[in-house]
mmCIF file of C-alpha atoms in Angstrom:
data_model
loop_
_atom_site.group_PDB
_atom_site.id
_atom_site.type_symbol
_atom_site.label_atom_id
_atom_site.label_comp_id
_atom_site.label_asym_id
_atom_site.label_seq_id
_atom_site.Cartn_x
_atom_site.Cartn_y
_atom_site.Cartn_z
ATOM 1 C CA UNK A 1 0.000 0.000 0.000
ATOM 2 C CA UNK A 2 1.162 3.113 -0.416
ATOM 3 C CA UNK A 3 2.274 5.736 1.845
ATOM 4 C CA UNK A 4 0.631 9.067 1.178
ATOM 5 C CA UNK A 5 2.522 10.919 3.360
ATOM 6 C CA UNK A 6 6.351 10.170 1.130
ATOM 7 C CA UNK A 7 5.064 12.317 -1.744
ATOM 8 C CA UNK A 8 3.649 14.868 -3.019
ATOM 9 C CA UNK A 9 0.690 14.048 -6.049
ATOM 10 C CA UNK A 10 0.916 16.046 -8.585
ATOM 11 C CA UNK A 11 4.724 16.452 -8.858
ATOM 12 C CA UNK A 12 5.867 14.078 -11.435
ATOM 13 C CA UNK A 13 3.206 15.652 -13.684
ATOM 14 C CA UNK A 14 4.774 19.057 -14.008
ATOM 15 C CA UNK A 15 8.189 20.887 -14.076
ATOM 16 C CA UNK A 16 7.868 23.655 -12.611
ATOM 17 C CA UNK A 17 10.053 26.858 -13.466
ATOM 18 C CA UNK A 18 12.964 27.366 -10.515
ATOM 19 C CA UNK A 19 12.684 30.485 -9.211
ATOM 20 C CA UNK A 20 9.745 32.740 -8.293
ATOM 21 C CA UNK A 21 6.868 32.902 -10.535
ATOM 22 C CA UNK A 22 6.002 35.611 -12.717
ATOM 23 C CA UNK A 23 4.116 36.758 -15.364
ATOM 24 C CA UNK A 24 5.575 35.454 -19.090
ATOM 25 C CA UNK A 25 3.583 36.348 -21.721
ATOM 26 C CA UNK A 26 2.751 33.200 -24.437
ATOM 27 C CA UNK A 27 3.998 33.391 -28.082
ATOM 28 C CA UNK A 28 1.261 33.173 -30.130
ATOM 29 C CA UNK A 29 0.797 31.522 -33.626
ATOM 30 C CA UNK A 30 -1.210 32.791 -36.394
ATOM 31 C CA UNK A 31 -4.487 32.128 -36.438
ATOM 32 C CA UNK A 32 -6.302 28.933 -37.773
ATOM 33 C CA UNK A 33 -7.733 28.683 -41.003
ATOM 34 C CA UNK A 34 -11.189 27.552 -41.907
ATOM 35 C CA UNK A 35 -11.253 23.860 -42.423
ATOM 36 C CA UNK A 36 -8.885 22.709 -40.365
ATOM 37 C CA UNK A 37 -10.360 19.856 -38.735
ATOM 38 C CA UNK A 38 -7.752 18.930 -36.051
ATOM 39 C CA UNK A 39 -9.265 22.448 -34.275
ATOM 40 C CA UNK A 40 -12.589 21.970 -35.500
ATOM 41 C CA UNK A 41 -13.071 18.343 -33.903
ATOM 42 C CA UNK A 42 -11.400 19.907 -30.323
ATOM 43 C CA UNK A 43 -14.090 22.518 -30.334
ATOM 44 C CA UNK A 44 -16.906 20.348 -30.480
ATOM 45 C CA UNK A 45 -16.024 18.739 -27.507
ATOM 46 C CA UNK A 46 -15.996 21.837 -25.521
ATOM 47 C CA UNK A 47 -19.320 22.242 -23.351
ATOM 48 C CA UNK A 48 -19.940 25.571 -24.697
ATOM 49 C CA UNK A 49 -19.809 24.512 -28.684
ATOM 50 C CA UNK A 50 -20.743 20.927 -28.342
ATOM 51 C CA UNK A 51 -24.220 21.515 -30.255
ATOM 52 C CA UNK A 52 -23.065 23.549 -33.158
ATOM 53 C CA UNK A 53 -22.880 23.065 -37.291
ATOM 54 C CA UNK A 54 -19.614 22.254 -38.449
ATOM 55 C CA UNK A 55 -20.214 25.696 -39.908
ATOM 56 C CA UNK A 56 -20.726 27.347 -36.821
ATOM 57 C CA UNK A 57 -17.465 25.121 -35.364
ATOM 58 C CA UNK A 58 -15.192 26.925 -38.831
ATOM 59 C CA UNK A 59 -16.024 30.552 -38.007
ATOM 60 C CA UNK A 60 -14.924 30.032 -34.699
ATOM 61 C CA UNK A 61 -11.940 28.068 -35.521
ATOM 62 C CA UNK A 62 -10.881 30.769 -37.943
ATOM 63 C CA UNK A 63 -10.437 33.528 -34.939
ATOM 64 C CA UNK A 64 -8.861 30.899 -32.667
ATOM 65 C CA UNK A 65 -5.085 31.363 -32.082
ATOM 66 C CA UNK A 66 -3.375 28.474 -30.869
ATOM 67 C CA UNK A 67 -0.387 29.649 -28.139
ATOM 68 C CA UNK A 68 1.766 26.546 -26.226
ATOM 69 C CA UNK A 69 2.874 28.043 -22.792
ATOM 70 C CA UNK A 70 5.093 26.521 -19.945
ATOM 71 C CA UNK A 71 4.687 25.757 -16.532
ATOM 72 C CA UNK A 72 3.973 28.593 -14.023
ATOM 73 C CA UNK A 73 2.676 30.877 -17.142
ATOM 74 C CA UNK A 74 0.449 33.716 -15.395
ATOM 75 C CA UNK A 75 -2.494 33.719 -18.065
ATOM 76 C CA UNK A 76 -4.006 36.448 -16.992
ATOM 77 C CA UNK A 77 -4.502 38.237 -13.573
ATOM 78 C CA UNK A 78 -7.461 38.836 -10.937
ATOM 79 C CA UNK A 79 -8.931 42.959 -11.439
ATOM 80 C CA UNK A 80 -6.817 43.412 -14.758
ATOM 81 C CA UNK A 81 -8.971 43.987 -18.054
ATOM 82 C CA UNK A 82 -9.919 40.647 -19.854
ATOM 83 C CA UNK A 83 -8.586 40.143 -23.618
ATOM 84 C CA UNK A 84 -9.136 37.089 -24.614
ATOM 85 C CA UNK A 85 -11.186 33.584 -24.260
ATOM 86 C CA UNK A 86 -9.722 30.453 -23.598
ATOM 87 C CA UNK A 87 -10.104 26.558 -24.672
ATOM 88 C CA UNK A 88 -7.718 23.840 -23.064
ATOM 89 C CA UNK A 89 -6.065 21.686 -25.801
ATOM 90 C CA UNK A 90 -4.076 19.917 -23.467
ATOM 91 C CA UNK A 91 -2.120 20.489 -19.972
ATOM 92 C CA UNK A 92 -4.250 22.332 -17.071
ATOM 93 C CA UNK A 93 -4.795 25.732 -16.012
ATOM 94 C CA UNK A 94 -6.012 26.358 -12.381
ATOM 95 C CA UNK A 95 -8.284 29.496 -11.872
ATOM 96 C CA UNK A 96 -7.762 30.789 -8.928
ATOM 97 C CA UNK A 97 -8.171 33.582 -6.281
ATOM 98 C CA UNK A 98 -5.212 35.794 -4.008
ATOM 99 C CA UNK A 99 -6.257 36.924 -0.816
ATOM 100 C CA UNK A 100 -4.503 40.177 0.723
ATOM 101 C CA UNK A 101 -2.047 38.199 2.326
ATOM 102 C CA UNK A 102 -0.705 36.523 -0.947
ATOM 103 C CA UNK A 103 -2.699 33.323 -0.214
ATOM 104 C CA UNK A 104 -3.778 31.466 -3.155
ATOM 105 C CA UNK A 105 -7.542 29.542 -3.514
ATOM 106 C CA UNK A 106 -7.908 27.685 -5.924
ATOM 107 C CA UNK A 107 -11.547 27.916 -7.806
ATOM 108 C CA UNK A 108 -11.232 25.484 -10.439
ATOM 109 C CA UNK A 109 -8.926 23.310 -12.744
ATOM 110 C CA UNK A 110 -9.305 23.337 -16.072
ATOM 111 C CA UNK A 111 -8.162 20.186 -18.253
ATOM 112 C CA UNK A 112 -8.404 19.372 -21.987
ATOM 113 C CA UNK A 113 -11.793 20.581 -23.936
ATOM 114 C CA UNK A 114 -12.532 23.114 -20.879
ATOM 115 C CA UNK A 115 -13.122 26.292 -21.238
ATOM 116 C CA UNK A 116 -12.268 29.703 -19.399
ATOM 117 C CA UNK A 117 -11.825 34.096 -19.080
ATOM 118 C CA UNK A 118 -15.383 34.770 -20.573
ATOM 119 C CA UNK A 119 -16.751 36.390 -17.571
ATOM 120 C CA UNK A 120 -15.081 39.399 -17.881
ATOM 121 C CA UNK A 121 -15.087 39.825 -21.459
ATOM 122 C CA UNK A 122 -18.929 39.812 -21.833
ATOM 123 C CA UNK A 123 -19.576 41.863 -18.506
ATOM 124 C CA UNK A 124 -16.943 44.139 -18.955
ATOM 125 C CA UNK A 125 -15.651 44.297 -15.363
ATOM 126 C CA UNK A 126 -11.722 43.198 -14.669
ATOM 127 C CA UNK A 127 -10.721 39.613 -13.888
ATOM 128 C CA UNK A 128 -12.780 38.103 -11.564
ATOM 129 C CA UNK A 129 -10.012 35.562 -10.768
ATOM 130 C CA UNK A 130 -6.677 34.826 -12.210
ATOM 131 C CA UNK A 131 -5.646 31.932 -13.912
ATOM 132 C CA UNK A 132 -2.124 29.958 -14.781
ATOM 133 C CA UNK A 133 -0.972 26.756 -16.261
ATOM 134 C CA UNK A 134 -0.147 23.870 -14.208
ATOM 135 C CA UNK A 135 1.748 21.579 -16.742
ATOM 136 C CA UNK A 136 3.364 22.509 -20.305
ATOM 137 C CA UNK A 137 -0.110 23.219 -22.023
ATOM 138 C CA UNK A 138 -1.710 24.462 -24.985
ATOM 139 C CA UNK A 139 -4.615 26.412 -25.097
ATOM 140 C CA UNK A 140 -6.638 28.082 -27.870
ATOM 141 C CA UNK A 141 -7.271 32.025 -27.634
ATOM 142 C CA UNK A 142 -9.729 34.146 -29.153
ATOM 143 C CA UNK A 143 -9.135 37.639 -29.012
ATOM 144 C CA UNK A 144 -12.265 39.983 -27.193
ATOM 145 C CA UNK A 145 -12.972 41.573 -30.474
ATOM 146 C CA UNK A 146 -13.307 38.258 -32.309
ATOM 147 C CA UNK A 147 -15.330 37.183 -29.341
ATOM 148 C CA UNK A 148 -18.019 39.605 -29.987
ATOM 149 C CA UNK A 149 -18.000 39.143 -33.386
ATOM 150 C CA UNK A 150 -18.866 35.066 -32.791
ATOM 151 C CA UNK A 151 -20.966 36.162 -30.123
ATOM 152 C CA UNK A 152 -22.943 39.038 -32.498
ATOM 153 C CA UNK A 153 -23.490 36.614 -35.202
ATOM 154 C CA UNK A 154 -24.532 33.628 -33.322
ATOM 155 C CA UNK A 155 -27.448 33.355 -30.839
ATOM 156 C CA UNK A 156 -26.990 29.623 -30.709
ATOM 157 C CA UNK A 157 -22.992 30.193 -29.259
ATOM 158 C CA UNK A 158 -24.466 33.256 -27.009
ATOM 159 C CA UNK A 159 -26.987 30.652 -25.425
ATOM 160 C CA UNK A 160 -24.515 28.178 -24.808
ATOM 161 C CA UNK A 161 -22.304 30.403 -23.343
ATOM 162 C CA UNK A 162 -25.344 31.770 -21.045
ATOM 163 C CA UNK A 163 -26.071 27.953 -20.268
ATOM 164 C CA UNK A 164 -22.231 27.903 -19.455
ATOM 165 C CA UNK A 165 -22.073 30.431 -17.165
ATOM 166 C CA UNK A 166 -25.368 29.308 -15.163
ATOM 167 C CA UNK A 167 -24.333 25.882 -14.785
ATOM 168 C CA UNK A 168 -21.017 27.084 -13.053
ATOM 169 C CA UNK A 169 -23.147 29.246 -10.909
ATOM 170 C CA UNK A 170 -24.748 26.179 -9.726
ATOM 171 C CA UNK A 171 -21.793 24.965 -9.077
ATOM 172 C CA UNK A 172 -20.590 27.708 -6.549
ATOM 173 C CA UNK A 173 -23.760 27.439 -4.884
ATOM 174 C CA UNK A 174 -23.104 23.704 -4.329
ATOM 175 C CA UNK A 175 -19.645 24.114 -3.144
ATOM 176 C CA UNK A 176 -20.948 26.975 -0.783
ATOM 177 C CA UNK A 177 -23.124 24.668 0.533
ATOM 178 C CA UNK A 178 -20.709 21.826 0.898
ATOM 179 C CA UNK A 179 -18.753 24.164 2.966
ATOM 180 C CA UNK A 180 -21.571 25.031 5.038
ATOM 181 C CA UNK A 181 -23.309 21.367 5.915
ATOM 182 C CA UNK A 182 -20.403 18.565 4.730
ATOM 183 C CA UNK A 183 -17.931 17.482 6.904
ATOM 184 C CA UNK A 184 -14.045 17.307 6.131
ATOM 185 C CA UNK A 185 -14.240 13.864 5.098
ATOM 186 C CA UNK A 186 -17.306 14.028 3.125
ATOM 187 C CA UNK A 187 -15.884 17.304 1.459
ATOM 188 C CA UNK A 188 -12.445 15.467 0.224
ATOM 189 C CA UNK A 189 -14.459 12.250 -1.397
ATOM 190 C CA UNK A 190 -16.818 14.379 -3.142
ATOM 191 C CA UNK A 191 -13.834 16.505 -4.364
ATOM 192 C CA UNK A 192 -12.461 13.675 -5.702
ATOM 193 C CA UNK A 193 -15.320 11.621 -7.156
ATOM 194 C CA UNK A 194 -16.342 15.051 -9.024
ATOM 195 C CA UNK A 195 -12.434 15.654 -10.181
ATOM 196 C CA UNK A 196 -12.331 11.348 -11.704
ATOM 197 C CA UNK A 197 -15.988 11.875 -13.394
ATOM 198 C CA UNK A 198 -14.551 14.694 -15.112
ATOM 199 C CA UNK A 199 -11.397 14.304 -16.381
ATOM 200 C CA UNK A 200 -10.629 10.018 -15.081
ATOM 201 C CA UNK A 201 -10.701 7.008 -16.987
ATOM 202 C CA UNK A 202 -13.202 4.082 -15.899
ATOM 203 C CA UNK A 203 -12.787 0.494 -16.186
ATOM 204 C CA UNK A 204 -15.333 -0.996 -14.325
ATOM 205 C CA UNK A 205 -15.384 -0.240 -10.433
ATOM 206 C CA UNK A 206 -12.261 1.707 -10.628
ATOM 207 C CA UNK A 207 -11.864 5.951 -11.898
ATOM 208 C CA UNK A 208 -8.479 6.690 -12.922
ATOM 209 C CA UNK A 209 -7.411 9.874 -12.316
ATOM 210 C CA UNK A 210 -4.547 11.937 -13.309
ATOM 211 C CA UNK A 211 -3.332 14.250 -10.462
ATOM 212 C CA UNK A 212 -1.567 17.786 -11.307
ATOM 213 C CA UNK A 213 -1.856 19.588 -8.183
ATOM 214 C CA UNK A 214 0.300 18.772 -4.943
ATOM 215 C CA UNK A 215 -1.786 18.377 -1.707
ATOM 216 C CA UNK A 216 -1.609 22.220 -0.879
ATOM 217 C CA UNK A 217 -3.598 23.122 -4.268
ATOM 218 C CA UNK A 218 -6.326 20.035 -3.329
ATOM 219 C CA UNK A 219 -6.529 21.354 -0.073
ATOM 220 C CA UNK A 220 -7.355 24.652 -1.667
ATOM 221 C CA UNK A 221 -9.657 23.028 -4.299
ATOM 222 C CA UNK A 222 -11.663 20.911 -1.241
ATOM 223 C CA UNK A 223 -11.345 23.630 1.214
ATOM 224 C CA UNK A 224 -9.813 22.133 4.011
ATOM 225 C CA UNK A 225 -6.192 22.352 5.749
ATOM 226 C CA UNK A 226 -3.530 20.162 4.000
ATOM 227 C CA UNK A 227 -3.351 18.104 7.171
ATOM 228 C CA UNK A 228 -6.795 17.384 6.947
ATOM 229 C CA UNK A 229 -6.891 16.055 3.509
ATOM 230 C CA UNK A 230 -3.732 14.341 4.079
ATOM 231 C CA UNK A 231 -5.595 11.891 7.098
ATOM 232 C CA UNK A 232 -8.557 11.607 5.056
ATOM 233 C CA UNK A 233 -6.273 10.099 1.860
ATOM 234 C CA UNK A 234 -4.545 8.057 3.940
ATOM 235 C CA UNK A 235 -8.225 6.825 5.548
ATOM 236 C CA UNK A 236 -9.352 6.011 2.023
ATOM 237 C CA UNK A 237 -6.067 3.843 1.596
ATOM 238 C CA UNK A 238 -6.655 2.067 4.438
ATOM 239 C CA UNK A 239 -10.291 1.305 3.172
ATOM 240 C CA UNK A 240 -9.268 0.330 -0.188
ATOM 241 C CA UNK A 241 -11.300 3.033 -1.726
ATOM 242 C CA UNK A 242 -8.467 4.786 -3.088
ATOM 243 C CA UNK A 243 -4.953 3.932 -4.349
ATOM 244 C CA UNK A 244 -2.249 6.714 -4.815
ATOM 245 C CA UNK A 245 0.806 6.561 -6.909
ATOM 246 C CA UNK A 246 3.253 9.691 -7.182
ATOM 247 C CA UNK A 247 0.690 11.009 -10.307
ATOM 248 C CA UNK A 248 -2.578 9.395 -10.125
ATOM 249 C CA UNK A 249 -5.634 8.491 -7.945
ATOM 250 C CA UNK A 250 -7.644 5.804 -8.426
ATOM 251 C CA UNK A 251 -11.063 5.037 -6.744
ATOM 252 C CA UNK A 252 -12.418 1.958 -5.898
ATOM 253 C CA UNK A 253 -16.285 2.794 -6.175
ATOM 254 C CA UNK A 254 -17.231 -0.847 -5.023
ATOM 255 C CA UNK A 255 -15.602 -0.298 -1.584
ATOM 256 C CA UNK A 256 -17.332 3.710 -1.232
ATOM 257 C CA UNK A 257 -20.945 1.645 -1.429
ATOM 258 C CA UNK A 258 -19.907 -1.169 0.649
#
């Protein structure tokens, strides 16, 4: 069994830069053209776009701008004025929050065919949150004056976004709520069940699930003290309901019911 207090998940799955972190920005390459399908088919798996033409799918792939960004890359930052819209090609980005005393919450992670930074852009007000890679990545960009020309010329993508943004208010309701009523334990397991159904791989009783963030940033993303999720993890071990290795989780969903 193994011993989750002799690592750190999370690490093997980056490299991060030495050094403090700071703001780099991304090269950009030129945009994509229309009818190029390797863009077209990663855009119909994101939530927002998954119930548009192919038509619809090649206007938007024409503004996109594909940019490949290292570890530690500050995307953008929390108050500053939004520019562009995001789509996860591969890596992770984690959205997060910095509180006056230069602590760091984490709001969400954002893996392959997820989607991020249109708050601002369609409200107008600064960043809401700020929001950096976690792992080599790249993302697709679309500039905020492309965005509203997509946005202008197609109800269908304005709905979706709409649909978007409710669902993920929903969401912030629920975690509110799980921080209210759940207890520690209860908050970790559903962290992680929600995490695997999302972005893990199932075969049979068992989710898969490829871990990017050390035990400080799942802390952050549960909201409980790193000690705390630390016991609980090894508590699942000990139950058989989850196995850790230095870059994955897996859960046993046979021995959660039992």
């Amino acid at each position: 069994q193994n011993d989750s207090r002799s690592f750190d998940p999370g690490r093997s799955a980056r490299n991060p830069p030495s050094g403090k972190r700071s703001f780099r920005p991304a090269a950009e390459s030129t945009p994509c053209r229309k009818g190029c399908s390797a863009v077209i088919d990663l855009l119909r798996k994101v939530s927002l776009f998954n119930k548009l033409t192919d038509d619809q799918l090649d206007l938007i792939a024409f503004f996109c701008k594909r940019i490949f960004v290292d570890p530690g890359t500050l995307l953008f930052r929390e108050k500053e004025v939004g520019t562009g819209f995001y789509v996860v090609v591969s890596g992770s980005v984690k959205i997060f929050t910095t509180g006056a005393n230069g602590e760091e919450k984490i709001l969400a992670v954002m893996q392959a065919g997820d989607s991020f930074g249109e708050m601002s852009l369609i409200d107008g007000m600064p960043r809401s949150a700020s929001a950096r890679t976690v792992e080599k990545s790249v993302l697709l960009k679309i500039s905020k004056e492309d965005f509203y020309k997509v946005l202008s010329e197609n109800f269908d993508i304005t709905l979706g976004i709409m649909q978007e943004l409710c669902q993920r208010l929903r969401d912030t309701n629920e975690h509110v709520r799980d921080l209210t009523f759940l207890d520690t334990r209860t908050r970790v397991l559903k962290q992680l069940i929600l995490m695997a159904n999302r972005n893990g791989v199932r075969q049979g009783h068992q989710i898969t699930l490829r871990v990017v963030l050390n035990y400080d940033e799942l802390a952050q993303l549960a909201g409980v003290k790193r000690n705390d999720i630390m016991m609980v993890i090894r508590e699942l071990e000990q139950k058989g309901i989850l196995t850790v290795t230095p870059d994955s989780f897996t859960i046993n969903l046979a021995n959660i019911r039992s």
